[in-house]
């Protein structure tokens, strides 16, 4: 099972701010940077945030990431219908010597 | 532009092996690790392992040790993932993904293949 824990779901109305948490441990988030991936229905995952808070080119600034200790968060401000997707946090785990993904959070725009 | 194009869907019998290919273009293939991630229907992402595209050195998650082999052919910029002794639980979409940097502290995947659906059924 995943070593990074996320809430299974989150929702909001258009324009609202939604926050997704990601809880890890000292061997992953506590030591290494956190990344976030967005997976739209039926498509491959896409890098959304890397190195805790860095947005790749083309990612809207509505998406922001942060990290504190062994936890991280992804915030979506000004929620839009096209933001309906699954979101995964991820990081390298030094104890497992491998990359670990979070359990995933399904975001619904109601 | 960077592209990772994977091989097509396959149906395999239990006990067989599968080999998925991932052809890279738009960048220097040997400069970036290739990772493999799988996703069963309705489930989350599961990292399987990584390969240094230059040296061929690999690292696999313990779950797949002994069953997975990652290789590459640098002459055609293609990475391969072979999984043996297939069982029904291996039914999933398999993705290749390029690591942006090599340092594990900053490890992340900036480009992904489109996915290859593998169904294991008798």
PDB file of C-alpha atoms in Angstrom:
ATOM      1  CA  UNK A   1       0.000   0.000   0.000  1.00  0.00           C
ATOM      2  CA  UNK A   2       1.013   3.634  -0.498  1.00  0.00           C
ATOM      3  CA  UNK A   3       3.254   5.256   2.082  1.00  0.00           C
ATOM      4  CA  UNK A   4       1.895   8.707   1.271  1.00  0.00           C
ATOM      5  CA  UNK A   5      -1.636   9.330   2.513  1.00  0.00           C
ATOM      6  CA  UNK A   6      -4.138  11.598   0.804  1.00  0.00           C
ATOM      7  CA  UNK A   7      -7.869  12.133   1.356  1.00  0.00           C
ATOM      8  CA  UNK A   8      -9.828  10.071  -1.169  1.00  0.00           C
ATOM      9  CA  UNK A   9     -11.926  12.978  -2.330  1.00  0.00           C
ATOM     10  CA  UNK A  10     -12.292  16.745  -2.316  1.00  0.00           C
ATOM     11  CA  UNK A  11     -14.854  19.007  -3.904  1.00  0.00           C
ATOM     12  CA  UNK A  12     -15.753  22.616  -4.439  1.00  0.00           C
ATOM     13  CA  UNK A  13     -17.856  24.945  -6.497  1.00  0.00           C
ATOM     14  CA  UNK A  14     -16.437  26.921  -9.409  1.00  0.00           C
ATOM     15  CA  UNK A  15     -14.219  29.712  -8.160  1.00  0.00           C
ATOM     16  CA  UNK A  16     -13.620  28.164  -4.749  1.00  0.00           C
ATOM     17  CA  UNK A  17     -10.289  27.175  -3.277  1.00  0.00           C
ATOM     18  CA  UNK A  18      -9.609  23.476  -2.678  1.00  0.00           C
ATOM     19  CA  UNK A  19      -6.700  22.057  -0.715  1.00  0.00           C
ATOM     20  CA  UNK A  20      -5.391  18.498  -0.825  1.00  0.00           C
ATOM     21  CA  UNK A  21      -3.095  17.153   1.869  1.00  0.00           C
ATOM     22  CA  UNK A  22      -0.350  14.549   1.570  1.00  0.00           C
ATOM     23  CA  UNK A  23       1.097  12.945   4.681  1.00  0.00           C
ATOM     24  CA  UNK A  24       4.381  11.072   4.636  1.00  0.00           C
ATOM     25  CA  UNK A  25       7.363  10.378   6.847  1.00  0.00           C
ATOM     26  CA  UNK A  26      10.940  11.390   7.475  1.00  0.00           C
ATOM     27  CA  UNK A  27      12.245   9.019   4.796  1.00  0.00           C
ATOM     28  CA  UNK A  28      10.235  10.563   1.971  1.00  0.00           C
ATOM     29  CA  UNK A  29       8.626  13.993   2.331  1.00  0.00           C
ATOM     30  CA  UNK A  30      10.775  14.826   5.336  1.00  0.00           C
ATOM     31  CA  UNK A  31      13.949  14.443   3.269  1.00  0.00           C
ATOM     32  CA  UNK A  32      13.059  14.838  -0.396  1.00  0.00           C
ATOM     33  CA  UNK A  33      10.996  17.200  -2.474  1.00  0.00           C
ATOM     34  CA  UNK A  34       7.321  16.599  -3.186  1.00  0.00           C
ATOM     35  CA  UNK A  35       5.731  16.451  -6.609  1.00  0.00           C
ATOM     36  CA  UNK A  36       2.125  16.526  -7.689  1.00  0.00           C
ATOM     37  CA  UNK A  37       0.581  14.899 -10.750  1.00  0.00           C
ATOM     38  CA  UNK A  38      -2.813  15.522 -12.301  1.00  0.00           C
ATOM     39  CA  UNK A  39      -4.588  12.705 -14.095  1.00  0.00           C
ATOM     40  CA  UNK A  40      -7.597  13.680 -16.168  1.00  0.00           C
ATOM     41  CA  UNK A  41     -10.072  10.870 -16.891  1.00  0.00           C
ATOM     42  CA  UNK A  42      -8.709   8.370 -19.377  1.00  0.00           C
ATOM     43  CA  UNK A  43      -5.348  10.067 -19.796  1.00  0.00           C
ATOM     44  CA  UNK A  44      -1.770   9.670 -18.607  1.00  0.00           C
ATOM     45  CA  UNK A  45      -0.665  11.578 -15.516  1.00  0.00           C
ATOM     46  CA  UNK A  46       0.770  15.032 -16.025  1.00  0.00           C
ATOM     47  CA  UNK A  47       3.337  16.809 -13.871  1.00  0.00           C
ATOM     48  CA  UNK A  48       1.597  19.656 -12.059  1.00  0.00           C
ATOM     49  CA  UNK A  49       4.035  20.721  -9.324  1.00  0.00           C
ATOM     50  CA  UNK A  50       7.634  19.631  -8.756  1.00  0.00           C
ATOM     51  CA  UNK A  51      10.244  20.364  -6.105  1.00  0.00           C
ATOM     52  CA  UNK A  52       7.524  21.230  -3.541  1.00  0.00           C
ATOM     53  CA  UNK A  53       6.284  24.417  -5.155  1.00  0.00           C
ATOM     54  CA  UNK A  54       7.537  24.742  -8.721  1.00  0.00           C
ATOM     55  CA  UNK A  55       5.099  24.883 -11.599  1.00  0.00           C
ATOM     56  CA  UNK A  56       6.260  23.559 -14.985  1.00  0.00           C
ATOM     57  CA  UNK A  57       5.742  25.826 -17.933  1.00  0.00           C
ATOM     58  CA  UNK A  58       2.098  25.912 -18.973  1.00  0.00           C
ATOM     59  CA  UNK A  59       0.618  25.040 -15.587  1.00  0.00           C
ATOM     60  CA  UNK A  60      -1.758  27.808 -14.457  1.00  0.00           C
ATOM     61  CA  UNK A  61      -0.765  29.734 -11.351  1.00  0.00           C
ATOM     62  CA  UNK A  62      -4.069  28.652  -9.800  1.00  0.00           C
ATOM     63  CA  UNK A  63      -2.150  25.556  -8.740  1.00  0.00           C
ATOM     64  CA  UNK A  64       0.306  25.909  -5.873  1.00  0.00           C
ATOM     65  CA  UNK A  65       2.230  23.517  -3.685  1.00  0.00           C
ATOM     66  CA  UNK A  66       3.782  23.707  -0.246  1.00  0.00           C
ATOM     67  CA  UNK A  67       5.619  21.460   2.164  1.00  0.00           C
ATOM     68  CA  UNK A  68       6.136  21.507   5.913  1.00  0.00           C
ATOM     69  CA  UNK A  69       7.957  18.770   7.768  1.00  0.00           C
ATOM     70  CA  UNK A  70       6.588  15.425   6.638  1.00  0.00           C
ATOM     71  CA  UNK A  71       3.450  16.801   5.001  1.00  0.00           C
ATOM     72  CA  UNK A  72       2.650  18.642   1.821  1.00  0.00           C
ATOM     73  CA  UNK A  73      -0.349  20.361   0.291  1.00  0.00           C
ATOM     74  CA  UNK A  74      -1.681  21.187  -3.141  1.00  0.00           C
ATOM     75  CA  UNK A  75      -4.004  24.154  -3.438  1.00  0.00           C
ATOM     76  CA  UNK A  76      -6.276  24.888  -6.364  1.00  0.00           C
ATOM     77  CA  UNK A  77      -7.643  28.401  -6.286  1.00  0.00           C
ATOM     78  CA  UNK A  78     -10.385  29.639  -8.593  1.00  0.00           C
ATOM     79  CA  UNK A  79     -11.568  26.067  -9.159  1.00  0.00           C
ATOM     80  CA  UNK A  80     -12.681  25.336 -12.720  1.00  0.00           C
ATOM     81  CA  UNK A  81     -14.661  22.471 -14.223  1.00  0.00           C
ATOM     82  CA  UNK A  82     -11.600  21.299 -16.141  1.00  0.00           C
ATOM     83  CA  UNK A  83      -9.836  20.727 -12.822  1.00  0.00           C
ATOM     84  CA  UNK A  84     -11.950  17.627 -12.220  1.00  0.00           C
ATOM     85  CA  UNK A  85      -9.298  14.942 -12.053  1.00  0.00           C
ATOM     86  CA  UNK A  86      -7.320  12.649  -9.794  1.00  0.00           C
ATOM     87  CA  UNK A  87      -4.349  14.219  -8.046  1.00  0.00           C
ATOM     88  CA  UNK A  88      -1.361  12.298  -6.716  1.00  0.00           C
ATOM     89  CA  UNK A  89       1.496  13.447  -4.550  1.00  0.00           C
ATOM     90  CA  UNK A  90       4.824  11.659  -4.869  1.00  0.00           C
ATOM     91  CA  UNK A  91       8.379  11.687  -3.587  1.00  0.00           C
ATOM     92  CA  UNK A  92      11.517   9.565  -3.428  1.00  0.00           C
ATOM     93  CA  UNK A  93      11.686   7.371  -0.330  1.00  0.00           C
ATOM     94  CA  UNK A  94      15.190   6.818   1.016  1.00  0.00           C
ATOM     95  CA  UNK A  95      14.213   3.824   3.154  1.00  0.00           C
ATOM     96  CA  UNK A  96      12.509   2.000   0.302  1.00  0.00           C
ATOM     97  CA  UNK A  97      15.075   3.323  -2.187  1.00  0.00           C
ATOM     98  CA  UNK A  98      12.272   3.994  -4.606  1.00  0.00           C
ATOM     99  CA  UNK A  99       9.651   6.460  -5.732  1.00  0.00           C
ATOM    100  CA  UNK A 100       6.345   6.465  -3.902  1.00  0.00           C
ATOM    101  CA  UNK A 101       2.977   7.846  -4.879  1.00  0.00           C
ATOM    102  CA  UNK A 102       0.193   9.029  -2.659  1.00  0.00           C
ATOM    103  CA  UNK A 103      -3.140   7.242  -2.486  1.00  0.00           C
ATOM    104  CA  UNK A 104      -4.700   9.796  -4.793  1.00  0.00           C
ATOM    105  CA  UNK A 105      -7.470  12.369  -4.381  1.00  0.00           C
ATOM    106  CA  UNK A 106     -10.419  12.733  -6.702  1.00  0.00           C
ATOM    107  CA  UNK A 107     -11.436  16.363  -7.106  1.00  0.00           C
ATOM    108  CA  UNK A 108     -15.022  17.061  -8.093  1.00  0.00           C
ATOM    109  CA  UNK A 109     -16.385  20.431  -9.170  1.00  0.00           C
ATOM    110  CA  UNK A 110     -19.992  20.569  -7.976  1.00  0.00           C
TER     111      UNK A 110
ATOM    112  CA  UNK B   1       9.072  18.294 -28.631  1.00  0.00           C
ATOM    113  CA  UNK B   2       9.648  15.507 -26.144  1.00  0.00           C
ATOM    114  CA  UNK B   3       7.548  12.428 -26.806  1.00  0.00           C
ATOM    115  CA  UNK B   4       7.342   8.951 -25.329  1.00  0.00           C
ATOM    116  CA  UNK B   5       5.356   6.597 -27.541  1.00  0.00           C
ATOM    117  CA  UNK B   6       4.482   3.202 -26.141  1.00  0.00           C
ATOM    118  CA  UNK B   7       3.511  -0.062 -27.753  1.00  0.00           C
ATOM    119  CA  UNK B   8      -0.111  -1.062 -28.085  1.00  0.00           C
ATOM    120  CA  UNK B   9      -2.566  -2.996 -25.973  1.00  0.00           C
ATOM    121  CA  UNK B  10      -1.984  -6.667 -25.350  1.00  0.00           C
ATOM    122  CA  UNK B  11      -3.858  -9.650 -23.991  1.00  0.00           C
ATOM    123  CA  UNK B  12      -1.739 -12.244 -22.214  1.00  0.00           C
ATOM    124  CA  UNK B  13      -2.387 -15.611 -20.661  1.00  0.00           C
ATOM    125  CA  UNK B  14      -1.526 -16.261 -17.003  1.00  0.00           C
ATOM    126  CA  UNK B  15       2.058 -17.409 -16.682  1.00  0.00           C
ATOM    127  CA  UNK B  16       3.191 -15.652 -19.856  1.00  0.00           C
ATOM    128  CA  UNK B  17       5.524 -12.674 -20.147  1.00  0.00           C
ATOM    129  CA  UNK B  18       4.904  -9.241 -21.542  1.00  0.00           C
ATOM    130  CA  UNK B  19       7.291  -6.711 -23.031  1.00  0.00           C
ATOM    131  CA  UNK B  20       6.237  -3.102 -23.389  1.00  0.00           C
ATOM    132  CA  UNK B  21       8.288  -0.642 -25.426  1.00  0.00           C
ATOM    133  CA  UNK B  22       8.677   3.101 -24.977  1.00  0.00           C
ATOM    134  CA  UNK B  23      10.205   5.042 -27.868  1.00  0.00           C
ATOM    135  CA  UNK B  24      11.640   8.421 -26.958  1.00  0.00           C
ATOM    136  CA  UNK B  25      12.114  11.407 -29.236  1.00  0.00           C
ATOM    137  CA  UNK B  26      12.800  15.117 -28.973  1.00  0.00           C
ATOM    138  CA  UNK B  27      15.674  14.869 -26.487  1.00  0.00           C
ATOM    139  CA  UNK B  28      18.949  13.057 -25.876  1.00  0.00           C
ATOM    140  CA  UNK B  29      17.738   9.645 -24.745  1.00  0.00           C
ATOM    141  CA  UNK B  30      20.784   8.775 -22.651  1.00  0.00           C
ATOM    142  CA  UNK B  31      20.519  11.944 -20.550  1.00  0.00           C
ATOM    143  CA  UNK B  32      17.429  10.898 -18.633  1.00  0.00           C
ATOM    144  CA  UNK B  33      16.284   7.897 -16.596  1.00  0.00           C
ATOM    145  CA  UNK B  34      13.191   6.043 -17.746  1.00  0.00           C
ATOM    146  CA  UNK B  35      10.767   4.882 -15.066  1.00  0.00           C
ATOM    147  CA  UNK B  36       7.818   2.514 -15.280  1.00  0.00           C
ATOM    148  CA  UNK B  37       4.544   3.072 -13.442  1.00  0.00           C
ATOM    149  CA  UNK B  38       1.430   0.946 -13.596  1.00  0.00           C
ATOM    150  CA  UNK B  39      -2.204   1.569 -12.780  1.00  0.00           C
ATOM    151  CA  UNK B  40      -4.858  -1.087 -12.354  1.00  0.00           C
ATOM    152  CA  UNK B  41      -8.379  -0.106 -13.350  1.00  0.00           C
ATOM    153  CA  UNK B  42      -9.831   2.298 -10.827  1.00  0.00           C
ATOM    154  CA  UNK B  43      -6.686   2.173  -8.706  1.00  0.00           C
ATOM    155  CA  UNK B  44      -3.791   4.494  -7.964  1.00  0.00           C
ATOM    156  CA  UNK B  45      -0.349   4.835  -9.471  1.00  0.00           C
ATOM    157  CA  UNK B  46       2.266   2.207  -8.608  1.00  0.00           C
ATOM    158  CA  UNK B  47       5.959   2.781  -9.311  1.00  0.00           C
ATOM    159  CA  UNK B  48       7.751  -0.306 -10.613  1.00  0.00           C
ATOM    160  CA  UNK B  49      11.333   0.815 -11.090  1.00  0.00           C
ATOM    161  CA  UNK B  50      13.808   2.923 -12.978  1.00  0.00           C
ATOM    162  CA  UNK B  51      16.572   2.552 -15.530  1.00  0.00           C
ATOM    163  CA  UNK B  52      19.544   4.742 -16.261  1.00  0.00           C
ATOM    164  CA  UNK B  53      19.218   5.079 -20.024  1.00  0.00           C
ATOM    165  CA  UNK B  54      22.961   5.676 -20.413  1.00  0.00           C
ATOM    166  CA  UNK B  55      24.423   2.834 -18.370  1.00  0.00           C
ATOM    167  CA  UNK B  56      21.458   0.473 -18.308  1.00  0.00           C
ATOM    168  CA  UNK B  57      21.654   0.310 -14.524  1.00  0.00           C
ATOM    169  CA  UNK B  58      18.293  -0.500 -12.992  1.00  0.00           C
ATOM    170  CA  UNK B  59      16.466  -0.364  -9.699  1.00  0.00           C
ATOM    171  CA  UNK B  60      13.227  -2.205  -9.032  1.00  0.00           C
ATOM    172  CA  UNK B  61      10.725  -1.958  -6.237  1.00  0.00           C
ATOM    173  CA  UNK B  62      10.779  -5.025  -4.036  1.00  0.00           C
ATOM    174  CA  UNK B  63       7.327  -6.140  -5.121  1.00  0.00           C
ATOM    175  CA  UNK B  64       8.551  -6.826  -8.657  1.00  0.00           C
ATOM    176  CA  UNK B  65      12.079  -8.038  -7.929  1.00  0.00           C
ATOM    177  CA  UNK B  66      12.742 -11.226  -9.859  1.00  0.00           C
ATOM    178  CA  UNK B  67       9.814 -10.685 -12.231  1.00  0.00           C
ATOM    179  CA  UNK B  68      10.633  -7.412 -13.957  1.00  0.00           C
ATOM    180  CA  UNK B  69      13.472  -6.512 -16.299  1.00  0.00           C
ATOM    181  CA  UNK B  70      14.049  -3.043 -17.708  1.00  0.00           C
ATOM    182  CA  UNK B  71      16.333  -2.653 -20.714  1.00  0.00           C
ATOM    183  CA  UNK B  72      17.030  -0.211 -23.490  1.00  0.00           C
ATOM    184  CA  UNK B  73      18.332   0.001 -27.037  1.00  0.00           C
ATOM    185  CA  UNK B  74      20.146   3.300 -27.370  1.00  0.00           C
ATOM    186  CA  UNK B  75      20.471   2.899 -31.151  1.00  0.00           C
ATOM    187  CA  UNK B  76      16.719   3.401 -31.501  1.00  0.00           C
ATOM    188  CA  UNK B  77      16.073   5.446 -28.336  1.00  0.00           C
ATOM    189  CA  UNK B  78      13.738   2.837 -26.937  1.00  0.00           C
ATOM    190  CA  UNK B  79      13.233   1.513 -23.432  1.00  0.00           C
ATOM    191  CA  UNK B  80      11.586  -1.794 -22.609  1.00  0.00           C
ATOM    192  CA  UNK B  81       9.874  -3.255 -19.581  1.00  0.00           C
ATOM    193  CA  UNK B  82       9.445  -7.008 -19.393  1.00  0.00           C
ATOM    194  CA  UNK B  83       7.267  -8.620 -16.739  1.00  0.00           C
ATOM    195  CA  UNK B  84       7.197 -12.399 -16.370  1.00  0.00           C
ATOM    196  CA  UNK B  85       4.937 -14.972 -14.708  1.00  0.00           C
ATOM    197  CA  UNK B  86       1.888 -12.841 -15.339  1.00  0.00           C
ATOM    198  CA  UNK B  87      -1.191 -13.205 -13.180  1.00  0.00           C
ATOM    199  CA  UNK B  88      -4.599 -11.595 -13.315  1.00  0.00           C
ATOM    200  CA  UNK B  89      -3.515  -8.957 -10.795  1.00  0.00           C
ATOM    201  CA  UNK B  90      -1.032  -7.644 -13.380  1.00  0.00           C
ATOM    202  CA  UNK B  91      -3.900  -6.411 -15.542  1.00  0.00           C
ATOM    203  CA  UNK B  92      -3.222  -2.682 -15.725  1.00  0.00           C
ATOM    204  CA  UNK B  93      -2.146   0.250 -17.826  1.00  0.00           C
ATOM    205  CA  UNK B  94       1.639   0.475 -17.888  1.00  0.00           C
ATOM    206  CA  UNK B  95       3.269   3.881 -18.327  1.00  0.00           C
ATOM    207  CA  UNK B  96       6.831   4.867 -19.043  1.00  0.00           C
ATOM    208  CA  UNK B  97       7.906   8.237 -17.685  1.00  0.00           C
ATOM    209  CA  UNK B  98      11.024  10.332 -18.101  1.00  0.00           C
ATOM    210  CA  UNK B  99      12.818  11.514 -14.990  1.00  0.00           C
ATOM    211  CA  UNK B 100      13.582  15.217 -15.267  1.00  0.00           C
ATOM    212  CA  UNK B 101      16.688  15.011 -13.096  1.00  0.00           C
ATOM    213  CA  UNK B 102      18.806  12.230 -11.702  1.00  0.00           C
ATOM    214  CA  UNK B 103      19.107  13.344  -8.097  1.00  0.00           C
ATOM    215  CA  UNK B 104      16.697  11.369  -5.925  1.00  0.00           C
ATOM    216  CA  UNK B 105      16.113  14.391  -3.720  1.00  0.00           C
ATOM    217  CA  UNK B 106      14.511  16.173  -6.650  1.00  0.00           C
ATOM    218  CA  UNK B 107      13.230  13.125  -8.564  1.00  0.00           C
ATOM    219  CA  UNK B 108      10.113  13.691 -10.644  1.00  0.00           C
ATOM    220  CA  UNK B 109       8.642  12.724 -14.008  1.00  0.00           C
ATOM    221  CA  UNK B 110       8.205  15.497 -16.551  1.00  0.00           C
ATOM    222  CA  UNK B 111       7.002  13.473 -19.534  1.00  0.00           C
ATOM    223  CA  UNK B 112       4.862  10.372 -19.701  1.00  0.00           C
ATOM    224  CA  UNK B 113       3.998   7.866 -22.391  1.00  0.00           C
ATOM    225  CA  UNK B 114       0.380   7.415 -23.393  1.00  0.00           C
ATOM    226  CA  UNK B 115       0.115   4.105 -21.546  1.00  0.00           C
ATOM    227  CA  UNK B 116      -0.119   0.485 -22.673  1.00  0.00           C
ATOM    228  CA  UNK B 117      -3.110  -1.557 -21.569  1.00  0.00           C
ATOM    229  CA  UNK B 118      -2.266  -5.122 -20.647  1.00  0.00           C
ATOM    230  CA  UNK B 119      -4.976  -7.615 -19.828  1.00  0.00           C
ATOM    231  CA  UNK B 120      -4.062 -10.952 -18.286  1.00  0.00           C
ATOM    232  CA  UNK B 121      -6.778 -13.505 -18.834  1.00  0.00           C
ATOM    233  CA  UNK B 122      -7.187 -17.128 -19.788  1.00  0.00           C
TER     234      UNK B 122
END
